[in-house]
Coordinates of C-alpha atoms in Angstrom, one line a residue:
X451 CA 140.9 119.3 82.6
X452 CA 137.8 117.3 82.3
X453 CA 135.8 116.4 85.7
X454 CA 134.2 113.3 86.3
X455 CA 130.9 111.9 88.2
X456 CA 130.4 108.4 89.7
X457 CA 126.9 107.3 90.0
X458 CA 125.2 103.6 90.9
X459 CA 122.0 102.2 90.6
X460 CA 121.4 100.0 93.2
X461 CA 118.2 98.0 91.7
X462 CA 116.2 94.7 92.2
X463 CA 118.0 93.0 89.4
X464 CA 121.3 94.0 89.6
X465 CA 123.9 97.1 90.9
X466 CA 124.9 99.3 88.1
X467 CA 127.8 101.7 88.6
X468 CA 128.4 103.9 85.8
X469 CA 131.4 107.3 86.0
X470 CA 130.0 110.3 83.3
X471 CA 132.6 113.0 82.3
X472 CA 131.0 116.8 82.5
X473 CA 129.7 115.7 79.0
X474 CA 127.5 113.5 80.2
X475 CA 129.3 111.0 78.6
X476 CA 130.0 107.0 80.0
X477 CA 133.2 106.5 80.6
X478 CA 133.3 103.2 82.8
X479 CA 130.9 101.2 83.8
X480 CA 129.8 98.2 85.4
X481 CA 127.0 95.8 86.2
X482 CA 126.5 93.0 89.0
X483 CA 123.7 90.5 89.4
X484 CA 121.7 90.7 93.1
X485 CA 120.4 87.3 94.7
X486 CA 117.0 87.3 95.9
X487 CA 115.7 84.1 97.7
X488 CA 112.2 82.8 98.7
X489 CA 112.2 81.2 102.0
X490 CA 108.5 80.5 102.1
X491 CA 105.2 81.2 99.8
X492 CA 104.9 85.0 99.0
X493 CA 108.3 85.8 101.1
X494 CA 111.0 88.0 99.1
X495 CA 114.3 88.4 100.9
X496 CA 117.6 90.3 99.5
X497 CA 120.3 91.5 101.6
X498 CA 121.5 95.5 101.9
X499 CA 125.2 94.3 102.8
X500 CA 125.0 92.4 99.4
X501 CA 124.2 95.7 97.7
X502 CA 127.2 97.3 99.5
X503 CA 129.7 94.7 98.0
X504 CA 128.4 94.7 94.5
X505 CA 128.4 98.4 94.4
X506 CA 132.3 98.4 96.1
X507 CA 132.8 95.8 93.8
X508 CA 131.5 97.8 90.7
X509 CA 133.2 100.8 91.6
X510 CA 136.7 99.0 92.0
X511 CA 136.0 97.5 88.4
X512 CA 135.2 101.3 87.4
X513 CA 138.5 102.1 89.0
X514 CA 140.5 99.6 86.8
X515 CA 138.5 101.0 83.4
X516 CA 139.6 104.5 84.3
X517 CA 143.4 103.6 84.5
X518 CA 143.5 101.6 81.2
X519 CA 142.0 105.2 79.6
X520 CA 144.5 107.2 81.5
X521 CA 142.0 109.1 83.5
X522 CA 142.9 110.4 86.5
X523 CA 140.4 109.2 89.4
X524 CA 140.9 111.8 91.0
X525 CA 138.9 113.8 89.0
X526 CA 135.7 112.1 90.1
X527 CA 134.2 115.1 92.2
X528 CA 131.2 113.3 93.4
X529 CA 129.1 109.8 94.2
X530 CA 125.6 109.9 94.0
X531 CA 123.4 107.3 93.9
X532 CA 119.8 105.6 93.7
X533 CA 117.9 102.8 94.7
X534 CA 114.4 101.4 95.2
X535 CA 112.0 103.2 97.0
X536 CA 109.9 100.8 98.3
X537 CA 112.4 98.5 100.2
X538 CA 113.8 98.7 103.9
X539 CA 116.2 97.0 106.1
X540 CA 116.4 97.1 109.9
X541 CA 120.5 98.9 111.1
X542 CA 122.0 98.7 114.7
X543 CA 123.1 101.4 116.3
X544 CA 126.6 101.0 114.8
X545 CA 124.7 101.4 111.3
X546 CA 125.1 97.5 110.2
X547 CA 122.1 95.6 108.8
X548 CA 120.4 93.3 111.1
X549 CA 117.7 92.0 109.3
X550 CA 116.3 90.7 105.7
X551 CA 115.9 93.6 103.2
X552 CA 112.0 93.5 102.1
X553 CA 111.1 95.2 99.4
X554 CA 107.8 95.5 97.3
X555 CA 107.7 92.0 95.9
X556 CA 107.3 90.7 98.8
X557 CA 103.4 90.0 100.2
X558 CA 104.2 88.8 103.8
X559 CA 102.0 91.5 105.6
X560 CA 99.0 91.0 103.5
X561 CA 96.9 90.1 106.8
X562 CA 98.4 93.9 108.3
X563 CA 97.4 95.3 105.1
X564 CA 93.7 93.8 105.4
X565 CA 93.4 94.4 109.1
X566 CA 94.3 98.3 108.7
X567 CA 92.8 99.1 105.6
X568 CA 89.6 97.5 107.8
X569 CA 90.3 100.8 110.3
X570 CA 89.3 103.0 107.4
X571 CA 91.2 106.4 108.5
X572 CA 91.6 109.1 106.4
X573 CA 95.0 110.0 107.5
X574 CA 96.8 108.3 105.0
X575 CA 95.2 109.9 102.2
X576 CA 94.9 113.7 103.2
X577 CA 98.9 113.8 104.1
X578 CA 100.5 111.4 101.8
X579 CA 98.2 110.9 98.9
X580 CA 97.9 107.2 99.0
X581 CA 94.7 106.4 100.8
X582 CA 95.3 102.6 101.2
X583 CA 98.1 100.9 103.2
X584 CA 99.8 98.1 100.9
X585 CA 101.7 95.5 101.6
X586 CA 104.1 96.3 99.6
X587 CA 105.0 99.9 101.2
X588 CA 108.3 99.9 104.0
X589 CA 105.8 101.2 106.5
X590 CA 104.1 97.5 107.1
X591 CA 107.6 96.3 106.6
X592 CA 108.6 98.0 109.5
X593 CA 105.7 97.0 111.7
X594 CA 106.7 93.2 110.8
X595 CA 110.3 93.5 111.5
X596 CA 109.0 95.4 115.0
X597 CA 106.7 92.4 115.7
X598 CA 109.5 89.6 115.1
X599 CA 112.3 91.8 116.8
X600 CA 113.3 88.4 119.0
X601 CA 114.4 87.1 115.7
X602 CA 117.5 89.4 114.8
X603 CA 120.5 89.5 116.3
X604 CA 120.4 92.8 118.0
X605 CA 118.0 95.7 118.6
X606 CA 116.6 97.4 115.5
X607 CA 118.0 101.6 115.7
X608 CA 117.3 102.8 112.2
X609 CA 115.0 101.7 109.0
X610 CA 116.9 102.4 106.2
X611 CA 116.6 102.1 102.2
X612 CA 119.3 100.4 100.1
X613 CA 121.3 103.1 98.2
X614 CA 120.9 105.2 101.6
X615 CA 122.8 102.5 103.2
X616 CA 125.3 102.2 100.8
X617 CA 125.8 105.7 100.5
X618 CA 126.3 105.8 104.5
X619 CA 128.9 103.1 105.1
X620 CA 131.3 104.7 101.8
X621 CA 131.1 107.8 104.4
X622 CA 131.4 105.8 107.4
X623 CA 127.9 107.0 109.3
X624 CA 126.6 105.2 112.2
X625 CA 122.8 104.8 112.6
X626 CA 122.1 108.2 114.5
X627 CA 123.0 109.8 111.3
X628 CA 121.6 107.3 108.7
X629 CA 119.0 109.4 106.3
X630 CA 116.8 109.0 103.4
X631 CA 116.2 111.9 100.9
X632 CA 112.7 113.3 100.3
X633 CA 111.6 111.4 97.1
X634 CA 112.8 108.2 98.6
X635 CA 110.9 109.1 102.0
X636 CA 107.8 109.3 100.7
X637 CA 107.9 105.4 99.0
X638 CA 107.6 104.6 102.7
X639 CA 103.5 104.9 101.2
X640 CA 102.7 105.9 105.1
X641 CA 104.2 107.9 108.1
X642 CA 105.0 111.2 106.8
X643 CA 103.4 114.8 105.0
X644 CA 104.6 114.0 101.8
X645 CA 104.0 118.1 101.1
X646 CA 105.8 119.1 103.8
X647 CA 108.6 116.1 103.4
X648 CA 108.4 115.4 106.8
X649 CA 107.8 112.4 109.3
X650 CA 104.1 112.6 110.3
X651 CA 104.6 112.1 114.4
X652 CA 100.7 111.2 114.3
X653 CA 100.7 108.6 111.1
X654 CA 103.9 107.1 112.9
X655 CA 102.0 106.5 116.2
X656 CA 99.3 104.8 114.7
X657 CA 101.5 103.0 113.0
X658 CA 103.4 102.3 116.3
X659 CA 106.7 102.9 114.6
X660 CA 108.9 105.8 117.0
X661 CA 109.8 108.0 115.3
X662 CA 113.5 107.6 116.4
X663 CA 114.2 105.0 114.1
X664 CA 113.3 107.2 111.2
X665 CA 116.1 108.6 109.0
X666 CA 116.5 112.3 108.8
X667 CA 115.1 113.6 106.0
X668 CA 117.8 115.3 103.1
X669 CA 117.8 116.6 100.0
X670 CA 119.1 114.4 97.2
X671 CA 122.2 117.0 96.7
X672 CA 123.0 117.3 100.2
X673 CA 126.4 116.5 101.1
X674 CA 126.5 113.5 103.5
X675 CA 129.7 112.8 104.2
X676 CA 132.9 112.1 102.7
X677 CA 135.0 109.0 101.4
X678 CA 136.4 107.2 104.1
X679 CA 139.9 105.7 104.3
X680 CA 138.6 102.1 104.5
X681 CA 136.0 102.3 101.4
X682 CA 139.2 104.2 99.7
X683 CA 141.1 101.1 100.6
X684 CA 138.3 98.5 99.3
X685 CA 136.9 101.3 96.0
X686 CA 140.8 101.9 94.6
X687 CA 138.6 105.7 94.6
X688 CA 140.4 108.7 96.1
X689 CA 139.6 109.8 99.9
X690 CA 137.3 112.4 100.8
X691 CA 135.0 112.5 97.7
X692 CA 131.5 114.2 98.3
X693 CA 129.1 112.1 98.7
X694 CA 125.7 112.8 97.8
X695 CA 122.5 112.1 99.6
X696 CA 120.6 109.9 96.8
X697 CA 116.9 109.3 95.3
X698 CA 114.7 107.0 94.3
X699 CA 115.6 104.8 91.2
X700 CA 111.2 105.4 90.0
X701 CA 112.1 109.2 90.4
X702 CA 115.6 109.2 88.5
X703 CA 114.5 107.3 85.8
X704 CA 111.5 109.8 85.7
X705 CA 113.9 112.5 85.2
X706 CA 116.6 110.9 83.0
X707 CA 113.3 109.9 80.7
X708 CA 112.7 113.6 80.2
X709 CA 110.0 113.7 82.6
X710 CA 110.5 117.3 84.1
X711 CA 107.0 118.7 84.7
X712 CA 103.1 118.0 85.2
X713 CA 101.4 115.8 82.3
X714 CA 104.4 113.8 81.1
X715 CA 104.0 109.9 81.6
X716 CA 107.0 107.3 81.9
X717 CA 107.3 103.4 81.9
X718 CA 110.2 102.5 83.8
X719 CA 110.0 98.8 82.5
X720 CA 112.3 97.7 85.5
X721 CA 111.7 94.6 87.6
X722 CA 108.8 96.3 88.8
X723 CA 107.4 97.8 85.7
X724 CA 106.2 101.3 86.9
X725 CA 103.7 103.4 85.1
X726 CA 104.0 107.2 86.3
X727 CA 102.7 110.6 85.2
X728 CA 103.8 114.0 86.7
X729 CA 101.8 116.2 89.0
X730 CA 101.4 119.7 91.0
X731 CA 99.9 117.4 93.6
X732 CA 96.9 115.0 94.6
X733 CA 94.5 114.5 92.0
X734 CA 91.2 113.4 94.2
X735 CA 90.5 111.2 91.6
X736 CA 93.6 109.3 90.9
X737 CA 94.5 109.2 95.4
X738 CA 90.5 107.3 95.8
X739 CA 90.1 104.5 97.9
X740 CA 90.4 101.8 95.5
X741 CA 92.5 103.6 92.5
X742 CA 95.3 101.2 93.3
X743 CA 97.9 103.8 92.5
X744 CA 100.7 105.4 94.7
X745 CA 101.2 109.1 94.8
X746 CA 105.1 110.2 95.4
X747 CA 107.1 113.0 95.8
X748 CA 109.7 113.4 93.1
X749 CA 113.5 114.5 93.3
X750 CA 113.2 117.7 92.3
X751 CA 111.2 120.0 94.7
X752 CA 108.1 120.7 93.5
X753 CA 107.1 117.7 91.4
X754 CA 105.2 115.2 92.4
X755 CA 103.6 111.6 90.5
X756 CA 101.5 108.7 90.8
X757 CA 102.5 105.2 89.5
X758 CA 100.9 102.0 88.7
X759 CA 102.6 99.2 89.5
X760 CA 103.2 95.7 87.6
X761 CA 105.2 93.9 90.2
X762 CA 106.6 91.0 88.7
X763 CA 106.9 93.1 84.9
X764 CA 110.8 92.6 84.5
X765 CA 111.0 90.1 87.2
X766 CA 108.5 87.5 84.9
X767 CA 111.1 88.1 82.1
X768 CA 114.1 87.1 84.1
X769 CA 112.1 84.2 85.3
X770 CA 111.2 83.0 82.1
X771 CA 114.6 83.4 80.7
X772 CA 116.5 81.4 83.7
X773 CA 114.0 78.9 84.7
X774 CA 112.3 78.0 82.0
X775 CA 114.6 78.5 79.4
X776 CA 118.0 78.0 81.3
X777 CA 119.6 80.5 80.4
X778 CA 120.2 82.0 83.6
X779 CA 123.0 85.2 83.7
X780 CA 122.5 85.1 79.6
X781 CA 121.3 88.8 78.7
X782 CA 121.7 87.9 75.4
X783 CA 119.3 85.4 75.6
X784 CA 116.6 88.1 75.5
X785 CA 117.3 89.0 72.1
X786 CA 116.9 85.1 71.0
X787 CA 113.4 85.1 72.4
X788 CA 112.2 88.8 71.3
X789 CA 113.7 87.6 67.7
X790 CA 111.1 84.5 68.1
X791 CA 108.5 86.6 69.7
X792 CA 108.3 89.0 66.2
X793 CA 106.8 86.3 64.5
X794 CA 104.6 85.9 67.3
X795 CA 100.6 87.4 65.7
X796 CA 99.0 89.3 68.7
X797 CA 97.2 87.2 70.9
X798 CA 100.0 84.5 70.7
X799 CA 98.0 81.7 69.3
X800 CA 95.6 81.7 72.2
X801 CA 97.8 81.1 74.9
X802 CA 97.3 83.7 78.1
X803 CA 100.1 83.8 81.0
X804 CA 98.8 85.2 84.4
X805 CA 102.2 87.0 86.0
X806 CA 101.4 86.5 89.5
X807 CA 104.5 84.9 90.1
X808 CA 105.0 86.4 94.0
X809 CA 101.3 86.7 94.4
X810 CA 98.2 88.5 93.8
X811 CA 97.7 91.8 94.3
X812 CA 94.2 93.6 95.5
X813 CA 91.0 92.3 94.9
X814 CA 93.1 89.1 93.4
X815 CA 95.2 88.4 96.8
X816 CA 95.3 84.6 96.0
X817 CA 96.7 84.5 92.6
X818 CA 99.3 83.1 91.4
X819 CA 101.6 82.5 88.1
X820 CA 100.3 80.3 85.3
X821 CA 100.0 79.4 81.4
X822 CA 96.7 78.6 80.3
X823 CA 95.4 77.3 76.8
X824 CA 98.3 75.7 76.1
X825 CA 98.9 72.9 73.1
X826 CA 101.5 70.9 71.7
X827 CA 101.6 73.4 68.4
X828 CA 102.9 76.1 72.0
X829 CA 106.5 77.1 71.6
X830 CA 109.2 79.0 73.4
X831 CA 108.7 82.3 70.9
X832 CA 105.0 81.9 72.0
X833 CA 105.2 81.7 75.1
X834 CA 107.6 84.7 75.8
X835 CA 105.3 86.4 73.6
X836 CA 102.2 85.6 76.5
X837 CA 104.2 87.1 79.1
X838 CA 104.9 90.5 77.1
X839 CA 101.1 90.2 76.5
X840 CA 99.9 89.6 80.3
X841 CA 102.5 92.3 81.5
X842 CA 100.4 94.7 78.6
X843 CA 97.3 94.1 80.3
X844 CA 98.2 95.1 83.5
X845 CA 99.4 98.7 82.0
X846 CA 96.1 99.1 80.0
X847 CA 94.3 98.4 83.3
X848 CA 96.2 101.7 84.5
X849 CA 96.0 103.1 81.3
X850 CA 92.3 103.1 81.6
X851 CA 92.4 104.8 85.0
X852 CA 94.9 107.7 84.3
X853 CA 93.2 108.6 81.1
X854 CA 89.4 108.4 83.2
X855 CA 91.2 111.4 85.4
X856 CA 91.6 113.4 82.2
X857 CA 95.8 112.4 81.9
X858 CA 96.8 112.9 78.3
X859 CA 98.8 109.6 77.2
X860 CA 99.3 109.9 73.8
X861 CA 103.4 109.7 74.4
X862 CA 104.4 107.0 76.7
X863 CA 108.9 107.2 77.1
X864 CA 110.1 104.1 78.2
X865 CA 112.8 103.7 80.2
X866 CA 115.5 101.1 81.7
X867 CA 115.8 97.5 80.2
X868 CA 112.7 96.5 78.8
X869 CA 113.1 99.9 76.3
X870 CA 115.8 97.5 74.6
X871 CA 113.0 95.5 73.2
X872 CA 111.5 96.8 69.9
X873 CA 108.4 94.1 69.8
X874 CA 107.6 95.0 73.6
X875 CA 107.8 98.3 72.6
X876 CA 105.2 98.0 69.6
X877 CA 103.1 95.5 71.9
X878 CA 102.7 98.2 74.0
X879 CA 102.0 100.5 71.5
X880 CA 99.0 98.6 70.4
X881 CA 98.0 97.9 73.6
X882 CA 97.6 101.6 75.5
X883 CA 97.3 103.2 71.9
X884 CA 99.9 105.7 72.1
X885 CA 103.5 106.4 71.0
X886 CA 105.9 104.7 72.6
X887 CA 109.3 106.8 72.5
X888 CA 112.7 105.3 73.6
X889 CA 115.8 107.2 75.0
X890 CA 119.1 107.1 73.5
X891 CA 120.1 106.3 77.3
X892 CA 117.7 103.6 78.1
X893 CA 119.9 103.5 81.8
X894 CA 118.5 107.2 82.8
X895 CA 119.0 106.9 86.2
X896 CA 122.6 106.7 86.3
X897 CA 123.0 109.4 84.0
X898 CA 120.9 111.6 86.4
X899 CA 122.7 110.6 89.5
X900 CA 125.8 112.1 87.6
X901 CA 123.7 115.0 86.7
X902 CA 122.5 115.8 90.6
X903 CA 126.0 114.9 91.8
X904 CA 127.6 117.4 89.6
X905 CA 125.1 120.3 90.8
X906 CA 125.9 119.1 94.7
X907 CA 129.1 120.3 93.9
X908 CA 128.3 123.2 92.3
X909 CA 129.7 121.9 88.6
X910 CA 126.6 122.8 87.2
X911 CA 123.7 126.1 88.2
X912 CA 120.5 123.8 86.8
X913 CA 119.7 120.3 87.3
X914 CA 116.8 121.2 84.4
X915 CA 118.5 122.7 82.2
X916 CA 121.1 119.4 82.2
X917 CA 118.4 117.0 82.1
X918 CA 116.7 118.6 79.1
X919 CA 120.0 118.7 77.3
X920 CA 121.0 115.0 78.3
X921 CA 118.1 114.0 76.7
X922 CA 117.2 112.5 73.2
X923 CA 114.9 110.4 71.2
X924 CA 116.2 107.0 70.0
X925 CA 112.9 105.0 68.8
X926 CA 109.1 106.3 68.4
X927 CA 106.8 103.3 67.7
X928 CA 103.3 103.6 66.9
X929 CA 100.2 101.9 67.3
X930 CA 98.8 99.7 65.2
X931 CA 95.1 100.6 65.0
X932 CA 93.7 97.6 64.3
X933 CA 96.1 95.3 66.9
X934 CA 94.8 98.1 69.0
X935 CA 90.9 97.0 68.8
X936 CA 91.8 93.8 69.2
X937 CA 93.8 93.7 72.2
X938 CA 90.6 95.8 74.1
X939 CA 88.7 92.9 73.0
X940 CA 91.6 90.1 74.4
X941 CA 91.9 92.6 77.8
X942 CA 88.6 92.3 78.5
X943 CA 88.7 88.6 78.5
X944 CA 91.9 88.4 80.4
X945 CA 90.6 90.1 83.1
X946 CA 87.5 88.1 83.0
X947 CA 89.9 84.5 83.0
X948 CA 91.9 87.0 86.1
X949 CA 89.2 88.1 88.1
X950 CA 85.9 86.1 87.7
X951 CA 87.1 82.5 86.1
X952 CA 89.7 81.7 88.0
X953 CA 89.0 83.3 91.5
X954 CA 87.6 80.0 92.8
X955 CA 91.1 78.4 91.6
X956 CA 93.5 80.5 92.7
X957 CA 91.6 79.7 96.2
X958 CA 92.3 76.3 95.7
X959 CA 95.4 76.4 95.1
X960 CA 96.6 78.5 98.5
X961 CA 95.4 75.5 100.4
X962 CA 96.9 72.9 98.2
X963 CA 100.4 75.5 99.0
X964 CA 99.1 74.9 102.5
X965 CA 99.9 71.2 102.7

């Protein structure tokens, strides 16, 4: 009798829940759309409770798909799950969210970020690799939730991530036992020994965070908990399924994407396009002050990687699509303007978009979203064609940086949506000047989750050896060497227009967002 795996992805964009057989083959699946709002300038908020309905909601539809097959749910032997890694909410004691759930596109503790990079400590760098706070890591996240505690409802107990709190209300925990799994930990970018995956009781102090309302730490295999009778009552699933105690969606799309040992580089071209190669550890020159990269630990034990981030990558897609196009909750849409986008020479015609649609990042704080050189001859293909452009110049800028540390690059595998994209896959090509290979499963994550939930169970001796086998080459596209010299050339300028041209006006314009 065949077994059966249920796995969700619980991402910026959407929840994806997805049930594998002991193949490793789909079976049912099912996607849901999130809602993020923007109550002021900069200000991202999303809701975790939201994420725990559209992933109940998911696995019911999953449910139905299984019953029309004839497959007997109660052969799923396991629920694993992931979600992003830089993202917390604030839990009351009884385990229910309290506040907002922040996650890295937000940019509302820029101010913390200037005023403790300004105490210059080397703390940060020696235990977790990342020698800069960010605004964008959960650790300043919690400090502002801490600072505005009068404004929620009750008394913060717990931080926890997204897929952790899913993962504890299907098994019914309260806060005391909430918990977070190693990989996941250490996107927290501060407050722990990312070698040692533990809390760091001297990083939280400075960081005036108790260590209290820190999850325990777990391995993403260890059993949790169990399917409740409520969530069995709201899922259609059976009681008393395993569940499993998650990851990071960055370090299961790493994995899914092949990406299994030191030297192997991945795009996971999510919302947040994230660039990541594979270490042993910190590389002193790619965990500098000023590097702009994030070191992490991965899922599996001894693997470790640092990521460059393009924050609004997919995000900037989605916007383009619903807002200016209006064709909002249209997937399909995407192929109409990739189709338009082919005819589209490199450099489309001129026009340069700047992506900083939730704000700048860096040395660029100020910035925001824009098209520039526009005429009337400017179309829709051409414009989509800008923003796969300006997201390309953000990865050659960490292109550049990975391949000054001696990182080989030559294969890039691209992961998640944007690997659906043949002419952003060849863009990029020309861009970094490497091969660009695609998986047949461009959804790695969920495939992975299956995979870990499987060995928690002790269905399978090698979370490797199943990886390696789950994975295969779709698409290899390579670069164009001429497109290549000519995009160096249009980088060059772009960050010129980015950081030198338009400084004084992206100044401007905070105040005018002032009024």
């Amino acid at each position: 009798m065949s077994r059966y795996y249920l796995g969700f992805d619980a991402g910026t964009q959407s929840v994806k829940v997805a049930v594998y057989d002991d193949h490793m083959q789909i079976v049912a699946s099912s996607t849901s759309p999130t809602t993020l709002s923007y109550p002021h300038p900069g200000w991202v908020n999303m809701d975790v409770d939201e994420y725990l309905a559209l992933a109940i909601k998911g696995m019911k539809d999953c449910v139905v798909q299984l019953e029309e097959k004839h497959i007997d749910v109660n052969q799923i032997r396991s629920i694993m799950g992931d979600g992003i890694i830089c993202g917390i909410a604030g839990v009351d004691v009884e385990g229910n969210a309290i506040t907002p759930y922040i996650n890295y596109l937000d940019s509302r503790t820029q101010e913390d970020e200037i005023e403790m990079n300004g105490w210059d400590l080397d703390i940060w760098g020696k235990e977790t690799g990342n020698p800069e706070p960010k605004c964008m890591y959960p650790a300043l996240f919690a400090r502002w939730f801490l600072k505005h505690q009068e404004q929620w409802t009750g008394t913060i107990a717990k931080f926890i991530h997204n897929a952790p709190y899913i993962l504890a209300h299907l098994a019914g925990l309260k806060a005391a036992d909430m918990f977070i799994d190693w990989g996941a930990m250490s996107g927290w970018g501060l407050g722990y020994k990312v070698e040692e995956k533990v809390w760091s009781t001297e990083q939280l102090e400075i960081l005036g965070i108790s260590e209290t309302m820190m999850p325990r730490i777990v391995k993403p295999w260890d059993i949790i908990g169990h399917l409740t009778a409520e969530m069995v009552e709201a899922t259609g699933l059976p009681a008393g399924i395993p569940i499993c105690g998650g990851a990071g969606d960055t370090m299961q799309s790493m994995i899914g994407s092949g990406n299994i040992k030191a030297g192997q580089a991945v795009d996971v071209a999510g919302t947040c396009s994230m660039f990541c190669v594979s270490t042993n550890g910190i590389i002193p020159e790619l965990s500098k002050k000023g590097a702009g990269l994030i070191f992490n630990s991965g899922t599996l034990p001894n693997l470790y990687f640092y990521w460059g981030y393009i924050r609004t990558g997919g995000l900037a897609l989605r916007w383009f699509k619903d807002n200016i196009c209006g064709h909002e909750g249209d997937g399909s849409y995407y192929d109409i303007l990739n189709d338009g986008a082919a005819q589209v020479t490199p450099g489309s015609n001129g026009v340069f978009f700047l992506p900083y649609l939730t704000g700048g990042t860096n040395d660029i704080k100020n910035a925001t979203g824009c098209f520039l050189n526009m005429t009337m001859d400017t179309d829709q293909a051409t414009m989509w064609h800008a923003v796969l452009e300006a997201i390309g110049y953000d990865y050659m800028e960490i292109t550049d940086l990975y391949r000054s540390a001696g990182v080989n690059l030559n294969r890039i595998t691209v992961t998640e949506g944007g690997s659906r994209s043949n002419v952003w896959n060849q863009i990029k090509a020309d861009m970094l000047g490497s091969d660009i290979v695609t998986p047949e499963n461009a959804e790695g994550a969920v495939a992975t989750n299956c995979i870990v939930g499987a060995y928690a169970v002790g269905d399978i001796p090698d979370i490797t050896e199943a990886v390696t086998a789950n994975f295969k080459v779709k698409q290899t596209f390579h670069a164009d060497e001429s497109n290549k010299q000519f995009y160096r050339e249009q980088y060059n300028l772009q960050k010129q227009i980015v950081k030198q041209d338009m400084s004084a006006v992206f100044d401007t314009l905070k105040k005018i967002n002032q009024h």
